[in-house]
Coordinates of N, CA and C in Angstrom, one line a residue:
X1 N 152.4 97.7 77.6 CA 152.6 98.8 78.5 C 153.3 98.3 79.7
X2 N 154.4 99.0 80.1 CA 155.2 98.6 81.3 C 154.5 99.3 82.5
X3 N 154.0 98.4 83.4 CA 153.4 98.9 84.7 C 154.3 98.7 85.9
X4 N 155.6 98.5 85.7 CA 156.5 98.2 86.8 C 157.1 99.5 87.3
X5 N 157.2 100.5 86.5 CA 157.8 101.8 87.0 C 156.9 102.6 87.8
X6 N 157.4 103.8 88.2 CA 156.6 104.7 89.0 C 155.4 105.2 88.2
X7 N 155.5 105.6 87.0 CA 154.4 106.0 86.1 C 153.5 104.9 85.9
X8 N 154.0 103.7 85.7 CA 153.1 102.5 85.4 C 152.2 102.2 86.6
X9 N 152.8 102.4 87.8 CA 151.9 102.1 89.0 C 150.8 103.2 89.1
X10 N 151.1 104.4 88.7 CA 150.1 105.4 88.7 C 149.0 105.1 87.7
X11 N 149.4 104.7 86.5 CA 148.4 104.3 85.5 C 147.6 103.1 86.0
X12 N 148.2 102.1 86.6 CA 147.5 101.0 87.1 C 146.5 101.4 88.2
X13 N 146.9 102.3 89.1 CA 146.1 102.8 90.1 C 144.9 103.5 89.5
X14 N 145.1 104.3 88.5 CA 144.0 105.1 87.9 C 143.1 104.1 87.2
X15 N 143.6 103.1 86.5 CA 142.7 102.1 85.9 C 141.9 101.4 86.9
X16 N 142.5 101.0 88.0 CA 141.8 100.3 89.1 C 140.7 101.2 89.7
X17 N 141.0 102.5 89.9 CA 139.9 103.4 90.4 C 138.8 103.5 89.4
X18 N 139.1 103.6 88.1 CA 138.1 103.7 87.0 C 137.2 102.4 87.0
X19 N 137.8 101.2 87.2 CA 137.1 100.0 87.2 C 136.2 99.9 88.4
X20 N 136.7 100.3 89.6 CA 135.9 100.3 90.8 C 134.7 101.2 90.7
X21 N 135.0 102.4 90.1 CA 133.8 103.4 89.9 C 132.8 102.8 89.0
X22 N 133.2 102.2 87.9 CA 132.3 101.6 87.0 C 131.5 100.5 87.6
X23 N 132.1 99.6 88.4 CA 131.4 98.6 89.1 C 130.5 99.2 90.1
X24 N 130.9 100.2 90.8 CA 130.0 100.9 91.8 C 128.8 101.4 91.2
X25 N 128.9 102.0 90.0 CA 127.8 102.6 89.3 C 126.8 101.5 88.8
X26 N 127.3 100.3 88.7 CA 126.4 99.2 88.2 C 126.0 98.3 89.4
X27 N 125.9 98.9 90.6 CA 125.5 98.2 91.8 C 124.1 97.6 91.6
X28 N 123.9 96.5 92.4 CA 122.6 95.8 92.2 C 121.4 96.7 92.5
X29 N 120.3 96.5 91.9 CA 119.1 97.3 92.2 C 118.7 97.3 93.7
X30 N 119.0 96.2 94.4 CA 118.6 96.2 95.8 C 119.3 97.3 96.6
X31 N 120.6 97.5 96.4 CA 121.3 98.5 97.2 C 120.8 99.9 96.7
X32 N 120.6 100.0 95.4 CA 120.1 101.3 94.8 C 118.8 101.6 95.4
X33 N 117.9 100.7 95.4 CA 116.5 101.0 95.9 C 116.5 101.3 97.4
X34 N 117.1 100.5 98.2 CA 117.1 100.7 99.7 C 117.8 102.1 99.9
X35 N 118.9 102.4 99.3 CA 119.6 103.6 99.5 C 118.8 104.8 98.9
X36 N 118.0 104.5 97.9 CA 117.1 105.5 97.3 C 116.0 105.9 98.3
X37 N 115.7 105.0 99.2 CA 114.7 105.3 100.2 C 113.3 104.8 100.0
X38 N 113.1 104.1 98.8 CA 111.7 103.7 98.5 C 111.6 102.3 98.0
X39 N 110.5 101.6 98.3 CA 110.2 100.4 97.6 C 109.7 100.8 96.2
X40 N 110.4 100.4 95.2 CA 110.2 101.0 93.9 C 110.3 99.9 92.8
X41 N 109.7 100.2 91.6 CA 109.8 99.3 90.5 C 109.5 100.0 89.2
X42 N 109.8 99.4 88.1 CA 109.6 100.0 86.8 C 109.2 98.9 85.8
X43 N 108.5 99.3 84.8 CA 108.1 98.4 83.7 C 107.2 97.2 84.3
X44 N 107.6 96.0 83.9 CA 106.8 94.9 84.5 C 106.9 94.9 86.0
X45 N 105.9 94.5 86.7 CA 105.8 94.5 88.1 C 106.2 93.2 88.7
X46 N 106.3 92.1 87.9 CA 106.5 90.8 88.5 C 107.8 90.6 89.2
X47 N 108.8 91.5 89.0 CA 110.1 91.3 89.6 C 110.4 92.5 90.5
X48 N 109.4 93.4 90.8 CA 109.7 94.6 91.6 C 110.1 94.3 93.0
X49 N 109.6 93.2 93.6 CA 110.0 93.0 95.0 C 111.2 92.1 95.1
X50 N 111.7 91.6 94.0 CA 112.9 90.6 94.1 C 114.2 91.3 94.5
X51 N 114.3 92.5 94.5 CA 115.6 93.2 94.7 C 115.5 94.3 95.7
X52 N 114.6 94.2 96.7 CA 114.5 95.3 97.7 C 115.5 95.1 98.8
X53 N 115.6 96.0 99.7 CA 116.4 96.0 100.9 C 115.8 95.0 101.9
X54 N 116.6 94.8 102.9 CA 116.2 93.8 104.0 C 115.5 94.6 105.1
X55 N 114.4 94.0 105.6 CA 113.7 94.4 106.7 C 113.9 93.4 107.9
X56 N 114.2 93.9 109.0 CA 114.4 93.0 110.2 C 114.3 93.8 111.5
X57 N 114.7 93.1 112.6 CA 114.8 93.8 113.9 C 115.9 94.8 114.0
X58 N 116.9 94.7 113.0 CA 118.0 95.6 113.0 C 118.2 96.4 111.7
X59 N 117.3 96.2 110.7 CA 117.4 97.0 109.5 C 116.0 97.5 109.1
X60 N 116.0 98.8 108.9 CA 114.7 99.5 108.6 C 113.6 99.1 109.6
X61 N 114.0 99.1 110.8 CA 113.1 98.6 111.9 C 111.8 99.4 112.1
X62 N 111.9 100.7 111.8 CA 110.8 101.6 112.0 C 110.6 102.3 110.6
X63 N 109.8 101.8 109.8 CA 109.7 102.3 108.4 C 108.3 102.0 107.8
X64 N 108.0 102.7 106.8 CA 106.8 102.4 106.0 C 107.0 101.1 105.2
X65 N 108.3 100.8 104.8 CA 108.5 99.5 104.1 C 108.2 98.4 105.1
X66 N 108.5 98.5 106.4 CA 108.1 97.5 107.3 C 106.6 97.4 107.4
X67 N 105.9 98.6 107.4 CA 104.5 98.7 107.5 C 103.8 97.9 106.3
X68 N 104.4 98.1 105.1 CA 103.9 97.3 103.9 C 104.1 95.8 104.2
X69 N 105.2 95.4 104.7 CA 105.4 94.0 105.0 C 104.3 93.5 106.0
X70 N 104.1 94.3 107.0 CA 103.1 93.9 108.0 C 101.7 93.8 107.4
X71 N 101.4 94.6 106.4 CA 100.1 94.5 105.7 C 100.1 93.2 104.9
X72 N 101.2 92.8 104.4 CA 101.3 91.5 103.7 C 101.1 90.3 104.7
X73 N 101.7 90.4 105.8 CA 101.5 89.4 106.9 C 100.0 89.3 107.2
X74 N 99.4 90.4 107.4 CA 97.9 90.4 107.7 C 97.2 89.8 106.5
X75 N 97.5 90.2 105.3 CA 96.8 89.6 104.1 C 97.0 88.1 104.0
X76 N 98.1 87.6 104.4 CA 98.4 86.2 104.4 C 97.8 85.4 105.5
X77 N 97.3 86.1 106.5 CA 96.7 85.4 107.7 C 97.8 84.8 108.4
X78 N 99.0 85.4 108.5 CA 100.2 84.9 109.2 C 99.8 84.7 110.6
X79 N 100.4 83.6 111.2 CA 100.2 83.3 112.6 C 101.5 83.4 113.3
X80 N 101.5 83.6 114.6 CA 102.7 83.6 115.4 C 102.4 83.2 116.8
X81 N 103.4 82.7 117.4 CA 103.3 82.2 118.8 C 104.0 83.2 119.7
X82 N 103.2 84.0 120.6 CA 103.8 85.0 121.4 C 104.8 84.4 122.4
X83 N 104.6 83.2 122.9 CA 105.6 82.6 123.8 C 105.4 81.0 123.6
X84 N 106.3 80.3 124.2 CA 106.3 78.8 124.1 C 105.0 78.3 124.6
X85 N 104.4 78.9 125.7 CA 103.2 78.4 126.3 C 101.9 78.8 125.7
X86 N 102.0 79.8 124.9 CA 100.8 80.4 124.3 C 100.4 79.7 123.0
X87 N 99.1 79.8 122.7 CA 98.7 79.2 121.4 C 99.0 80.2 120.2
X88 N 99.0 79.7 119.0 CA 99.2 80.6 117.9 C 98.2 81.7 117.8
X89 N 98.6 82.9 117.3 CA 97.7 84.0 117.1 C 97.8 84.5 115.7
X90 N 96.7 85.0 115.2 CA 96.7 85.6 113.9 C 97.4 87.0 114.0
X91 N 98.1 87.4 113.0 CA 98.7 88.7 112.9 C 97.5 89.6 112.5
X92 N 97.2 90.6 113.4 CA 96.0 91.4 113.3 C 96.3 92.7 112.6
X93 N 95.3 93.4 112.0 CA 95.5 94.7 111.4 C 95.9 95.7 112.4
X94 N 95.6 95.6 113.7 CA 96.0 96.5 114.7 C 97.5 96.5 114.9
X95 N 98.2 95.4 114.4 CA 99.6 95.3 114.5 C 100.4 95.9 113.4
X96 N 99.7 96.5 112.4 CA 100.3 97.1 111.3 C 100.7 98.5 111.7
X97 N 102.0 98.6 112.3 CA 102.4 99.9 112.9 C 103.7 100.4 112.2
X98 N 104.4 99.6 111.4 CA 105.6 100.1 110.8 C 106.8 99.8 111.7
X99 N 106.6 99.1 112.8 CA 107.7 98.8 113.8 C 107.9 97.3 113.7
X100 N 109.1 96.9 113.4 CA 109.5 95.5 113.2 C 109.7 94.9 114.7
X101 N 108.6 94.6 115.3 CA 108.6 94.1 116.7 C 108.6 92.6 116.7
X102 N 108.5 92.1 117.9 CA 108.6 90.6 118.1 C 107.5 89.9 117.4
X103 N 106.3 90.4 117.4 CA 105.2 89.7 116.7 C 105.5 89.7 115.2
X104 N 106.0 90.8 114.6 CA 106.3 90.8 113.2 C 107.4 89.8 112.9
X105 N 108.4 89.7 113.8 CA 109.5 88.8 113.6 C 109.0 87.3 113.6
X106 N 108.2 87.0 114.6 CA 107.6 85.6 114.7 C 106.7 85.3 113.6
X107 N 105.8 86.3 113.2 CA 104.9 86.0 112.1 C 105.7 85.8 110.8
X108 N 106.7 86.6 110.6 CA 107.6 86.5 109.4 C 108.2 85.1 109.4
X109 N 108.7 84.6 110.5 CA 109.3 83.2 110.5 C 108.2 82.2 110.2
X110 N 107.0 82.3 110.7 CA 106.0 81.4 110.5 C 105.6 81.4 109.0
X111 N 105.5 82.6 108.4 CA 105.2 82.7 107.0 C 106.3 82.1 106.1
X112 N 107.5 82.4 106.5 CA 108.7 81.8 105.7 C 108.6 80.2 105.8
X113 N 108.2 79.7 106.9 CA 108.1 78.2 107.0 C 107.0 77.7 106.1
X114 N 105.9 78.4 106.1 CA 104.7 78.0 105.3 C 105.1 78.1 103.8
X115 N 105.9 79.1 103.5 CA 106.3 79.3 102.1 C 107.5 78.4 101.7
X116 N 108.0 77.6 102.6 CA 109.2 76.7 102.4 C 110.4 77.5 102.0
X117 N 110.6 78.6 102.7 CA 111.8 79.5 102.5 C 112.7 79.3 103.7
X118 N 113.9 79.8 103.6 CA 114.8 79.8 104.8 C 114.1 80.6 105.9
X119 N 114.1 80.0 107.1 CA 113.4 80.7 108.2 C 114.4 81.4 109.0
X120 N 114.5 82.7 108.9 CA 115.4 83.6 109.6 C 114.8 84.8 110.3
X121 N 113.5 85.0 109.9 CA 112.8 86.2 110.5 C 113.2 87.5 109.8
X122 N 114.0 87.5 108.8 CA 114.4 88.7 108.1 C 113.7 88.7 106.7
X123 N 113.2 89.8 106.4 CA 112.5 90.0 105.1 C 113.4 90.5 104.1
X124 N 113.9 89.5 103.2 CA 114.9 89.9 102.2 C 114.4 89.5 100.8
X125 N 115.3 89.2 100.0 CA 115.0 88.9 98.6 C 114.0 87.7 98.4
X126 N 114.3 86.6 99.2 CA 113.4 85.5 99.1 C 112.0 85.7 99.5
X127 N 111.8 86.4 100.7 CA 110.5 86.6 101.3 C 109.7 87.6 100.4
X128 N 110.4 88.8 100.1 CA 109.7 89.8 99.3 C 109.4 89.3 97.9
X129 N 110.4 88.5 97.4 CA 110.2 87.9 96.0 C 109.0 87.0 96.0
X130 N 108.9 86.2 97.0 CA 107.7 85.3 97.1 C 106.4 86.1 97.2
X131 N 106.4 87.1 98.0 CA 105.2 88.0 98.2 C 104.9 88.6 96.8
X132 N 105.9 88.9 96.0 CA 105.7 89.5 94.7 C 104.9 88.6 93.8
X133 N 105.0 87.3 94.0 CA 104.3 86.4 93.1 C 102.8 86.4 93.3
X134 N 102.4 87.1 94.4 CA 100.9 87.2 94.7 C 100.3 88.5 94.1
X135 N 101.1 89.3 93.4 CA 100.6 90.5 92.8 C 100.0 90.3 91.5
X136 N 98.9 90.9 91.2 CA 98.2 90.8 89.9 C 97.8 92.2 89.5
X137 N 97.8 92.4 88.2 CA 97.5 93.7 87.7 C 95.9 93.9 87.8
X138 N 95.6 95.1 88.4 CA 94.2 95.4 88.5 C 93.8 96.4 87.4
X139 N 94.6 97.5 87.3 CA 94.3 98.5 86.3 C 95.6 99.3 86.1
X140 N 95.6 100.2 85.1 CA 96.7 101.1 84.8 C 97.6 100.5 83.8
X141 N 98.9 101.0 83.8 CA 99.8 100.6 82.8 C 101.2 100.2 83.5
X142 N 101.9 99.3 82.9 CA 103.2 98.9 83.3 C 104.3 99.8 82.7
X143 N 103.9 100.7 81.8 CA 104.8 101.6 81.1 C 105.5 102.5 82.2
X144 N 106.7 102.8 82.0 CA 107.5 103.7 82.9 C 106.8 105.0 82.9
X145 N 106.6 105.6 84.1 CA 105.9 106.9 84.2 C 104.4 106.8 84.3
X146 N 103.9 105.7 84.3 CA 102.4 105.5 84.4 C 102.0 104.9 85.7
X147 N 100.8 105.2 86.2 CA 100.3 104.6 87.4 C 99.8 103.2 87.1
X148 N 100.1 102.3 88.1 CA 99.7 100.9 88.0 C 99.0 100.5 89.3
X149 N 97.9 99.9 89.3 CA 97.1 99.4 90.4 C 97.2 97.9 90.4
X150 N 97.7 97.4 91.6 CA 97.8 95.9 91.7 C 97.0 95.4 92.8
X151 N 96.7 94.1 92.7 CA 96.0 93.4 93.8 C 96.9 92.3 94.4
X152 N 97.0 92.3 95.7 CA 97.8 91.3 96.4 C 96.8 90.4 97.0
X153 N 96.8 89.1 96.5 CA 95.9 88.1 97.0 C 96.6 87.2 98.0
X154 N 96.3 87.5 99.3 CA 96.9 86.7 100.4 C 96.0 85.5 100.7
X155 N 96.4 84.7 101.7 CA 95.7 83.5 102.1 C 94.4 83.9 102.8
X156 N 94.4 85.1 103.4 CA 93.2 85.5 104.2 C 92.5 86.8 103.7
X157 N 93.3 87.7 103.1 CA 92.7 88.9 102.6 C 93.3 89.3 101.3
X158 N 92.6 90.2 100.6 CA 93.1 90.8 99.3 C 93.3 92.3 99.6
X159 N 94.4 92.8 99.2 CA 94.7 94.2 99.4 C 95.1 94.9 98.1
X160 N 94.9 96.2 98.0 CA 95.3 96.9 96.8 C 96.6 97.7 97.1
X161 N 97.5 97.6 96.2 CA 98.8 98.2 96.2 C 99.0 99.0 94.9
X162 N 99.5 100.2 95.0 CA 99.7 101.0 93.8 C 101.2 101.3 93.6
X163 N 101.5 101.4 92.3 CA 102.9 101.9 91.9 C 102.6 103.2 91.2
X164 N 103.1 104.3 91.8 CA 102.8 105.6 91.2 C 103.7 105.9 90.0
X165 N 103.5 107.1 89.5 CA 104.3 107.5 88.2 C 105.8 107.5 88.4
X166 N 106.2 107.6 89.7 CA 107.7 107.6 89.9 C 108.2 106.2 90.2
X167 N 107.3 105.2 90.2 CA 107.7 103.8 90.5 C 107.6 103.5 91.9
X168 N 107.2 104.4 92.8 CA 107.1 104.2 94.2 C 105.8 103.4 94.6
X169 N 106.0 102.4 95.5 CA 104.8 101.7 95.9 C 104.1 102.4 97.0
X170 N 102.8 102.3 96.9 CA 101.9 102.8 98.0 C 100.9 101.7 98.4
X171 N 100.5 101.8 99.6 CA 99.6 100.8 100.2 C 98.7 101.5 101.3
X172 N 97.7 100.8 101.7 CA 96.8 101.4 102.7 C 97.3 100.9 104.1
X173 N 97.4 101.8 105.1 CA 97.7 101.4 106.4 C 96.5 100.8 107.1
X174 N 96.7 100.5 108.4 CA 95.6 99.8 109.1 C 94.3 100.7 109.2
X175 N 94.4 102.0 109.0 CA 93.3 102.9 109.0 C 92.8 103.3 107.6
X176 N 93.3 102.5 106.6 CA 92.9 102.7 105.2 C 93.4 104.0 104.6
X177 N 94.4 104.6 105.2 CA 95.1 105.8 104.7 C 96.2 105.4 103.8
X178 N 96.4 106.0 102.6 CA 97.5 105.7 101.7 C 98.8 106.1 102.2
X179 N 99.8 105.2 102.1 CA 101.2 105.5 102.6 C 102.2 105.1 101.5
X180 N 103.3 105.8 101.4 CA 104.4 105.4 100.5 C 105.3 104.5 101.2
X181 N 105.7 103.4 100.6 CA 106.6 102.4 101.2 C 108.0 102.9 101.1
X182 N 108.4 103.6 102.2 CA 109.8 104.1 102.3 C 110.6 103.4 103.4
X183 N 111.9 103.3 103.2 CA 112.8 102.7 104.1 C 113.2 103.6 105.3
X184 N 113.2 104.9 105.1 CA 113.9 105.7 106.0 C 113.0 106.6 106.8
X185 N 111.7 106.3 106.8 CA 110.8 107.1 107.6 C 109.6 106.2 108.0
X186 N 108.8 106.6 109.0 CA 107.6 105.9 109.3 C 106.5 106.9 109.6
X187 N 105.4 106.7 108.9 CA 104.2 107.6 109.1 C 103.0 106.7 109.3
X188 N 103.2 105.4 109.4 CA 102.1 104.5 109.7 C 101.6 104.7 111.2
X189 N 100.3 104.8 111.4 CA 99.9 105.0 112.7 C 100.1 103.8 113.7

């Protein structure tokens, strides 16, 4: 095929567009899940947290996904230092607000160091993936469209997390009310 003429360039452009669209449709699950708006998984649960969006002081700062992460910090007994002069403090259940504040940032860094991960204070693939290794099946089914109840065993506390029939993750907030782990809204008290 001769792609050097005017018609050839149009064919090449059309092929390039088709390839770009195909690659776009096969985007990584992380971008699909974060843009989908939910912490979500299907089938086996062991890799559900491996491809989620990033939580930080600049990304999904006020969200139920951040609230879920704070619940994990609490379950892990994460500690943080409020200032250079202050002693370490435990991340408390009263700090589970869904707002990625300074205490969440510092507790995340401390937990990343304890887990021998890169310490950047951002909750991405490595941090969430490591948290996912603490999930164990409690009841239900891993089949798509079925409810699954999981247990997260942290260093200090054990919490229950559910994956509903749509694959969306639910957790209990600091007042023991169930919340869906979403990226684009915050309903945690």
